[in-house]
XYZ file of C-alpha atoms in Angstrom:
506
model
C -53.335 -5.287 -39.384
C -54.915 -1.790 -40.180
C -56.586 -2.032 -36.988
C -53.102 -2.772 -35.077
C -51.684 0.185 -36.434
C -54.415 2.381 -35.588
C -54.256 1.577 -32.003
C -50.472 1.511 -31.831
C -50.565 5.209 -33.666
C -53.199 6.172 -30.575
C -50.919 4.972 -27.847
C -48.128 6.913 -29.203
C -50.178 10.159 -29.740
C -51.511 9.620 -25.786
C -47.894 9.109 -24.709
C -46.532 11.982 -26.496
C -49.078 14.210 -24.680
C -48.390 12.641 -21.322
C -44.818 13.435 -21.624
C -45.523 17.072 -22.523
C -47.911 17.453 -19.980
C -45.428 16.066 -17.315
C -42.788 18.313 -18.759
C -44.979 21.001 -17.826
C -45.668 19.909 -14.316
C -42.288 19.194 -13.269
C -41.319 22.746 -14.651
C -43.662 24.354 -12.411
C -45.400 26.272 -15.212
C -45.575 27.239 -18.898
C -42.166 28.274 -20.431
C -43.106 31.731 -20.463
C -43.167 31.458 -16.388
C -39.887 29.629 -16.185
C -36.949 31.479 -14.045
C -34.578 30.509 -17.070
C -36.412 31.218 -20.176
C -39.223 33.599 -21.252
C -39.086 37.144 -20.056
C -38.088 35.986 -16.608
C -34.858 34.663 -18.520
C -34.221 37.521 -20.498
C -34.345 39.954 -17.665
C -32.041 37.581 -15.436
C -29.899 37.812 -18.934
C -29.985 41.793 -19.030
C -29.304 41.891 -15.477
C -26.048 39.829 -16.113
C -25.019 41.431 -18.709
C -25.530 45.146 -16.467
C -23.523 43.834 -13.931
C -20.973 42.911 -16.163
C -20.715 46.508 -17.064
C -20.254 47.819 -13.509
C -16.276 46.577 -13.746
C -15.931 47.188 -17.268
C -12.930 49.564 -16.816
C -11.678 48.054 -13.513
C -8.351 45.952 -14.020
C -8.361 42.990 -12.521
C -5.396 40.712 -14.478
C -3.148 40.718 -11.561
C 0.035 38.505 -11.643
C 2.623 38.227 -8.831
C 6.278 38.379 -10.594
C 8.135 38.433 -7.597
C 7.439 36.808 -3.917
C 9.813 35.989 -1.453
C 10.003 36.201 2.422
C 11.422 39.355 2.025
C 8.872 41.170 -0.102
C 6.912 40.857 -3.291
C 5.824 42.599 -6.540
C 2.909 42.098 -8.598
C 1.695 43.746 -11.842
C -1.716 45.094 -12.807
C -1.916 44.593 -16.753
C -2.643 47.563 -18.302
C -5.065 48.596 -21.613
C -8.432 47.582 -22.259
C -9.755 43.835 -23.542
C -6.758 41.484 -22.110
C -4.112 44.249 -22.273
C -4.788 45.433 -25.574
C -4.150 48.818 -26.495
C -7.113 51.393 -26.554
C -6.719 54.863 -28.246
C -3.087 54.991 -26.005
C -0.311 53.131 -25.177
C -0.876 50.826 -22.369
C 0.769 51.248 -18.962
C 0.830 48.601 -16.485
C 0.570 49.565 -12.622
C 2.954 47.588 -10.274
C 2.805 47.183 -6.546
C 6.228 46.538 -4.769
C 6.021 45.895 -0.811
C 9.491 45.214 1.255
C 9.813 43.944 4.353
C 12.390 46.375 6.813
C 15.895 46.049 6.032
C 15.520 44.333 2.609
C 17.054 44.810 -0.692
C 15.833 44.251 -4.482
C 18.631 43.248 -5.936
C 20.464 45.187 -8.846
C 18.737 44.620 -12.353
C 17.630 46.202 -15.164
C 14.422 46.259 -17.116
C 13.191 46.739 -21.024
C 10.866 49.417 -19.459
C 10.472 52.434 -17.991
C 9.798 52.880 -14.509
C 8.398 55.875 -12.161
C 8.453 55.220 -8.755
C 5.752 56.602 -6.171
C 6.608 55.922 -2.359
C 3.214 55.147 -1.102
C 4.509 54.661 2.149
C 7.896 54.237 4.291
C 11.644 55.032 3.014
C 13.524 54.005 0.377
C 17.233 54.410 -0.992
C 17.046 53.636 -4.645
C 20.825 52.971 -6.184
C 20.807 53.713 -10.231
C 22.780 54.866 -13.063
C 23.023 58.824 -14.122
C 24.923 59.368 -16.858
C 27.470 56.104 -16.245
C 27.939 56.953 -12.407
C 26.324 55.439 -9.547
C 23.938 57.776 -7.746
C 22.071 56.880 -4.232
C 19.300 58.583 -3.472
C 16.868 58.121 -0.176
C 13.324 58.781 -1.154
C 10.375 59.231 1.444
C 6.271 58.714 1.322
C 5.241 60.820 -1.713
C 8.143 61.199 -3.810
C 8.175 60.300 -7.100
C 11.182 58.975 -8.945
C 12.133 57.955 -12.801
C 14.348 54.961 -13.386
C 14.902 54.573 -17.594
C 14.814 51.604 -19.878
C 18.234 49.800 -19.628
C 19.666 51.823 -16.547
C 20.696 49.537 -13.858
C 19.075 50.107 -10.079
C 18.429 48.411 -6.841
C 15.922 49.392 -3.896
C 16.664 49.167 -0.176
C 14.024 49.483 2.331
C 15.505 51.956 4.920
C 12.639 52.347 6.711
C 13.208 51.521 10.726
C 10.739 48.489 11.319
C 8.471 50.322 8.820
C 7.208 48.161 5.287
C 8.161 49.943 1.926
C 4.981 50.321 -0.384
C 6.019 51.445 -3.885
C 3.654 51.988 -6.781
C 4.852 52.099 -10.058
C 4.242 52.835 -13.701
C 6.060 50.427 -16.196
C 5.955 51.743 -19.881
C 6.983 49.118 -22.172
C 9.407 51.092 -24.878
C 9.507 50.370 -28.677
C 12.147 48.026 -28.482
C 10.888 45.791 -25.296
C 10.362 42.252 -25.509
C 7.307 41.193 -26.499
C 7.385 38.492 -23.338
C 4.728 40.200 -21.528
C 4.384 42.896 -19.348
C 8.044 43.646 -18.699
C 11.243 41.907 -18.782
C 14.068 41.982 -15.409
C 17.465 41.696 -16.390
C 18.714 40.524 -13.002
C 22.466 41.474 -12.407
C 22.744 40.407 -8.992
C 21.772 36.894 -8.324
C 22.945 33.322 -8.220
C 20.926 30.028 -8.338
C 17.636 32.477 -7.774
C 17.275 34.464 -9.441
C 20.128 33.700 -12.201
C 22.308 36.284 -12.896
C 22.798 37.587 -16.392
C 26.578 37.608 -15.989
C 26.341 33.858 -15.509
C 25.755 33.467 -19.269
C 28.861 33.902 -20.017
C 31.439 31.101 -20.327
C 33.681 30.302 -16.785
C 37.074 31.262 -18.694
C 35.338 34.488 -20.253
C 34.099 35.896 -17.086
C 37.512 34.808 -15.153
C 39.411 36.425 -17.711
C 37.340 39.526 -17.236
C 37.204 39.613 -13.806
C 40.632 38.689 -13.178
C 39.926 36.022 -10.918
C 39.966 32.391 -10.825
C 37.108 30.232 -12.206
C 36.429 28.509 -9.033
C 36.065 32.376 -7.513
C 33.597 33.105 -10.425
C 31.308 30.012 -9.695
C 31.382 30.572 -6.198
C 30.069 34.208 -6.523
C 27.479 33.254 -9.059
C 25.939 30.020 -6.871
C 25.543 31.695 -3.327
C 22.768 33.421 -3.937
C 19.159 31.228 -3.300
C 16.474 33.783 -1.918
C 14.875 35.491 -4.869
C 14.925 38.659 -6.111
C 13.917 40.812 -2.841
C 16.337 39.440 0.383
C 16.475 40.359 3.690
C 19.858 42.490 4.904
C 18.781 41.718 8.455
C 22.162 41.046 10.666
C 20.068 37.498 11.712
C 20.198 36.433 8.024
C 23.234 34.779 6.659
C 25.455 37.169 5.151
C 25.507 36.847 1.164
C 27.546 38.926 -1.296
C 24.861 41.365 -1.809
C 24.137 41.723 2.075
C 27.878 42.204 2.699
C 27.994 44.894 0.016
C 24.980 46.824 1.075
C 26.153 47.156 4.724
C 29.968 48.705 3.876
C 30.212 52.507 4.294
C 30.839 54.337 1.157
C 34.537 54.548 1.177
C 34.665 50.724 1.945
C 32.385 49.880 -0.971
C 34.508 51.769 -3.453
C 37.180 49.375 -2.489
C 35.344 46.539 -3.021
C 34.110 47.107 -6.166
C 37.789 47.985 -7.082
C 38.721 44.370 -5.679
C 35.521 43.132 -7.330
C 36.559 44.197 -11.087
C 40.366 44.315 -11.374
C 41.092 45.015 -15.081
C 44.048 43.638 -17.019
C 46.242 46.534 -17.152
C 49.182 44.612 -18.888
C 48.985 41.330 -20.874
C 51.733 38.437 -20.887
C 55.145 39.125 -21.949
C 55.596 36.395 -24.382
C 53.071 37.758 -26.532
C 53.450 40.476 -29.223
C 52.618 44.206 -28.221
C 49.612 43.880 -30.887
C 48.210 40.852 -29.274
C 48.759 42.488 -25.906
C 46.884 45.788 -26.851
C 44.138 43.395 -28.617
C 43.564 41.268 -25.302
C 43.806 44.240 -22.880
C 41.332 46.118 -25.095
C 38.835 42.997 -24.966
C 38.924 42.366 -20.959
C 38.697 46.398 -20.429
C 35.679 46.204 -22.613
C 34.388 43.455 -21.429
C 35.069 44.103 -17.470
C 33.979 47.677 -17.812
C 30.891 46.311 -19.388
C 30.081 44.290 -16.030
C 31.356 47.067 -14.282
C 29.178 49.611 -15.559
C 26.358 47.808 -15.917
C 26.251 47.170 -11.854
C 28.280 50.243 -10.628
C 28.555 52.873 -13.115
C 32.187 54.576 -13.889
C 34.939 53.882 -11.201
C 34.151 56.479 -8.364
C 36.815 59.033 -7.236
C 36.058 58.711 -3.220
C 33.689 59.886 -1.483
C 32.781 63.019 -3.659
C 30.955 60.359 -5.934
C 28.043 60.323 -3.030
C 27.189 64.337 -3.924
C 26.834 63.909 -7.412
C 23.440 64.509 -8.482
C 21.114 62.616 -10.888
C 17.783 64.121 -11.687
C 16.017 65.036 -8.340
C 13.057 63.638 -7.474
C 9.549 65.020 -6.858
C 7.187 64.862 -3.796
C 3.615 64.777 -4.237
C 2.770 65.502 -1.104
C 4.878 68.925 -0.617
C 3.083 70.359 -3.665
C 0.756 72.728 -3.108
C -2.783 71.575 -4.902
C -4.190 72.756 -8.531
C -7.350 73.190 -7.156
C -8.689 73.831 -3.400
C -12.412 74.092 -1.946
C -14.137 72.821 1.060
C -14.954 69.632 -0.554
C -11.480 68.469 -1.666
C -8.421 69.258 -3.712
C -6.541 68.075 -6.433
C -3.252 68.431 -8.163
C -1.639 66.886 -11.295
C 2.335 66.730 -12.057
C 3.506 67.075 -16.021
C 6.923 67.331 -17.532
C 7.053 71.354 -16.751
C 7.406 70.095 -13.022
C 9.160 67.133 -13.428
C 11.509 67.044 -16.517
C 12.170 63.395 -16.437
C 8.277 62.376 -17.006
C 9.186 63.934 -20.499
C 11.010 61.134 -21.529
C 8.522 58.319 -20.648
C 5.574 60.691 -21.466
C 3.917 59.997 -18.267
C 2.196 62.505 -16.121
C 0.670 61.713 -12.556
C -2.216 62.652 -10.594
C -3.284 62.696 -6.871
C -7.073 63.778 -5.984
C -8.410 64.110 -2.317
C -12.382 64.383 -1.673
C -14.252 64.418 1.418
C -17.183 62.513 2.511
C -19.814 62.448 -0.385
C -18.160 64.996 -2.425
C -17.809 64.357 -6.421
C -14.796 65.157 -8.798
C -17.421 66.707 -11.527
C -18.057 64.610 -14.689
C -15.356 65.584 -17.194
C -13.176 64.598 -19.884
C -9.872 63.902 -20.756
C -9.158 65.223 -24.261
C -4.853 64.665 -23.848
C -4.831 61.177 -22.209
C -6.009 57.872 -20.873
C -5.838 57.747 -17.139
C -5.163 54.754 -14.715
C -5.962 55.245 -11.499
C -5.106 53.785 -8.092
C -7.470 53.807 -5.275
C -4.894 54.697 -2.096
C -7.419 55.229 0.815
C -11.062 55.480 1.496
C -13.901 54.303 -0.814
C -16.193 55.495 -3.472
C -17.616 54.948 -7.063
C -16.399 54.887 -10.543
C -18.863 56.026 -13.294
C -17.581 56.090 -16.849
C -19.830 56.427 -20.060
C -19.551 55.389 -23.302
C -19.684 58.147 -26.576
C -23.042 57.122 -27.529
C -24.372 58.515 -24.235
C -24.847 55.325 -22.166
C -23.257 54.095 -19.009
C -19.759 52.185 -19.637
C -18.910 51.580 -15.730
C -20.474 52.214 -12.370
C -18.172 50.891 -9.714
C -17.526 50.735 -6.429
C -13.854 50.698 -5.597
C -11.801 50.476 -2.583
C -8.152 50.771 -1.469
C -6.068 49.032 -4.023
C -8.459 48.754 -6.389
C -6.993 49.714 -10.238
C -9.289 51.600 -12.780
C -8.644 52.658 -16.201
C -10.703 55.743 -18.074
C -9.958 56.172 -22.187
C -9.258 58.984 -23.261
C -12.173 61.455 -24.374
C -14.791 59.439 -22.485
C -16.427 61.280 -19.781
C -16.352 60.171 -16.338
C -16.562 61.142 -12.567
C -15.364 60.130 -9.068
C -17.769 60.381 -5.935
C -16.605 59.304 -2.475
C -18.502 56.868 -0.312
C -20.406 59.195 2.723
C -18.226 57.143 4.961
C -15.123 58.868 4.638
C -12.642 60.783 2.555
C -12.052 58.698 -0.896
C -7.921 59.753 -2.045
C -6.511 58.375 -5.165
C -3.284 58.759 -7.548
C -2.625 57.946 -11.215
C -0.882 57.839 -13.982
C -1.984 59.344 -17.620
C -0.487 58.824 -20.846
C 1.002 62.038 -21.473
C 3.347 63.889 -19.574
C 1.767 67.471 -21.517
C -0.393 69.756 -19.172
C -3.882 68.319 -18.841
C -6.664 70.482 -19.397
C -9.536 68.652 -18.429
C -13.101 69.612 -20.119
C -15.984 69.780 -17.155
C -19.046 69.021 -18.094
C -20.875 70.036 -14.828
C -20.155 73.026 -12.036
C -19.670 76.944 -12.854
C -16.620 76.112 -14.763
C -18.419 73.700 -17.174
C -18.044 73.927 -20.812
C -21.892 73.845 -20.698
C -21.973 77.121 -18.777
C -19.603 78.418 -20.627
C -21.258 77.861 -24.042
C -24.954 78.462 -22.785
C -26.881 79.864 -25.323
C -29.574 79.692 -27.728
C -28.115 76.726 -29.563
C -27.512 74.986 -26.663
C -30.835 75.625 -25.665
C -32.281 74.255 -28.880
C -29.704 71.104 -28.769
C -31.646 70.304 -25.580
C -34.884 71.181 -26.608
C -35.607 73.364 -23.651
C -36.146 77.460 -23.454
C -33.041 79.505 -22.829
C -34.376 80.491 -19.331
C -34.654 77.014 -18.395
C -31.149 76.120 -19.443
C -29.761 79.187 -17.641
C -31.513 78.083 -14.457
C -30.184 74.610 -14.000
C -26.889 75.282 -15.133
C -26.402 78.443 -12.837
C -27.505 76.226 -9.926
C -24.346 74.828 -9.515
C -22.039 77.379 -7.933
C -18.967 74.975 -7.329
C -16.682 74.158 -9.782
C -14.273 70.919 -10.189
C -14.907 69.584 -6.684
C -18.824 69.161 -6.180
C -20.519 68.661 -2.888
C -22.743 65.777 -2.258
C -26.406 66.112 -2.471
C -27.240 66.658 1.206
C -24.939 69.793 1.276
C -26.577 71.202 -1.916
C -27.584 74.601 -1.585
C -32.002 75.294 -0.899
C -32.140 76.889 -4.148
C -31.132 73.908 -6.236
C -33.706 72.791 -8.694
C -35.896 69.979 -8.844
C -34.917 66.680 -10.332
C -38.160 66.925 -12.285
C -36.511 69.771 -13.909
C -33.302 68.356 -14.639
C -35.301 65.087 -15.914
C -36.638 66.990 -18.689
C -33.218 68.215 -20.189
C -31.263 65.060 -19.813
C -34.366 62.600 -20.778
C -35.485 64.414 -23.543
C -36.179 62.471 -26.806
C -34.601 65.032 -28.992
C -31.039 65.144 -26.857
C -30.894 61.206 -26.641
C -31.270 61.112 -30.512
C -28.606 63.665 -30.867
C -26.381 61.762 -29.018
C -27.393 58.543 -30.256
C -26.812 59.627 -33.840
C -23.183 60.917 -32.825
C -22.570 57.585 -31.706
C -23.708 55.330 -34.120
C -22.206 57.695 -37.067
C -18.176 56.503 -36.011
């Protein structure tokens, strides 16, 4: 029995050794040489983590909220980390596309909108001081619509698609249902009008029309929130309304909302007053929600709401051979004060750079309008947070205080537009260029911080004679300092330790 046990034990050991050898052979080498493990595996994991950083602040949570044959609207969720707030309030960015002769039906939102007409022409009907005001907007125009204010959009460009970019700023009283909530006033079966939620008899009384008429007007629309107004399409209620002349539209509105001026003679005077007051209040509520106060003829069309502001007509705040930039704050366009949102527009020539800088007052949301380029963002501890290539339609975010820069590709101009989370005047702090804070504060303190002599620091900082928008490397002047000299300053161990110590201390 003892001999048999020894033989069985020996066979078991041999089998285990064979299994180990076969496993090594089938893997093509030892564990340290495997593609998925060991040092090489660690390197691949590090590369994957590095790739994840490349688009850390690119906003890619996109949702189609409206899609019909006549147009669509998609929303890019703002904030960082799935819409969570980072330092500032989260803005969402909307993209509206409308076919020629189309209507985005009357509605109001629980959020503030700032519209930017990217391409095309639009007519916006909205409520201003309880009155219906229509404005025609062209490419480059900026226009604000406050939360709770009813509005509609019409593409009036002849044979041209309308492209609108908008900021969506949720108010403190917004619902927590997502990026924003629409309340459609016009509608039928798709979308359902909020008016349809009232009891038919209540609506019949409020509108002074029969219940069948109420049901008819609230069930005819089935084409979605964006509809065609073309003559070839079946003419619905809103199509007919938008095609009328101003004075005919006014008469139509009066017929649509007939308020009770007298109650039935059988009721007492007190009941009469109560019924009249109730019907007037509800009728006016419906009327004002869509159209404002009852207009007084064509003079109403001349009444002005807050004017729009055209970015393309504005003179740049800064301009040189390598590009230009401008910013819009509430001192330029007062309605921005109500949303506390600013706007900016930058155009870079091929290969040029908007110098590394910091925005100390707001988080920035950028949208690429034309061309392509690179956006670099740096963490507070001095490490690269994002180095992403972007092209037309991409949306990126730069948190407040984070250093960043934008670089145009060498293939052509790079134009980007965006919103900031403050309507105050922005005073960016530049980290490179003749107007940089390093240049302004250069002295023994800065030289000591970098661990170099004042002479060397001055030579490096004085080498760049341009400000704000800098030329590409190929356009640099011949008396630039060498890369080796710059590396001595940037990569000195002392400065690395200073930066990291600040980053780790908070």
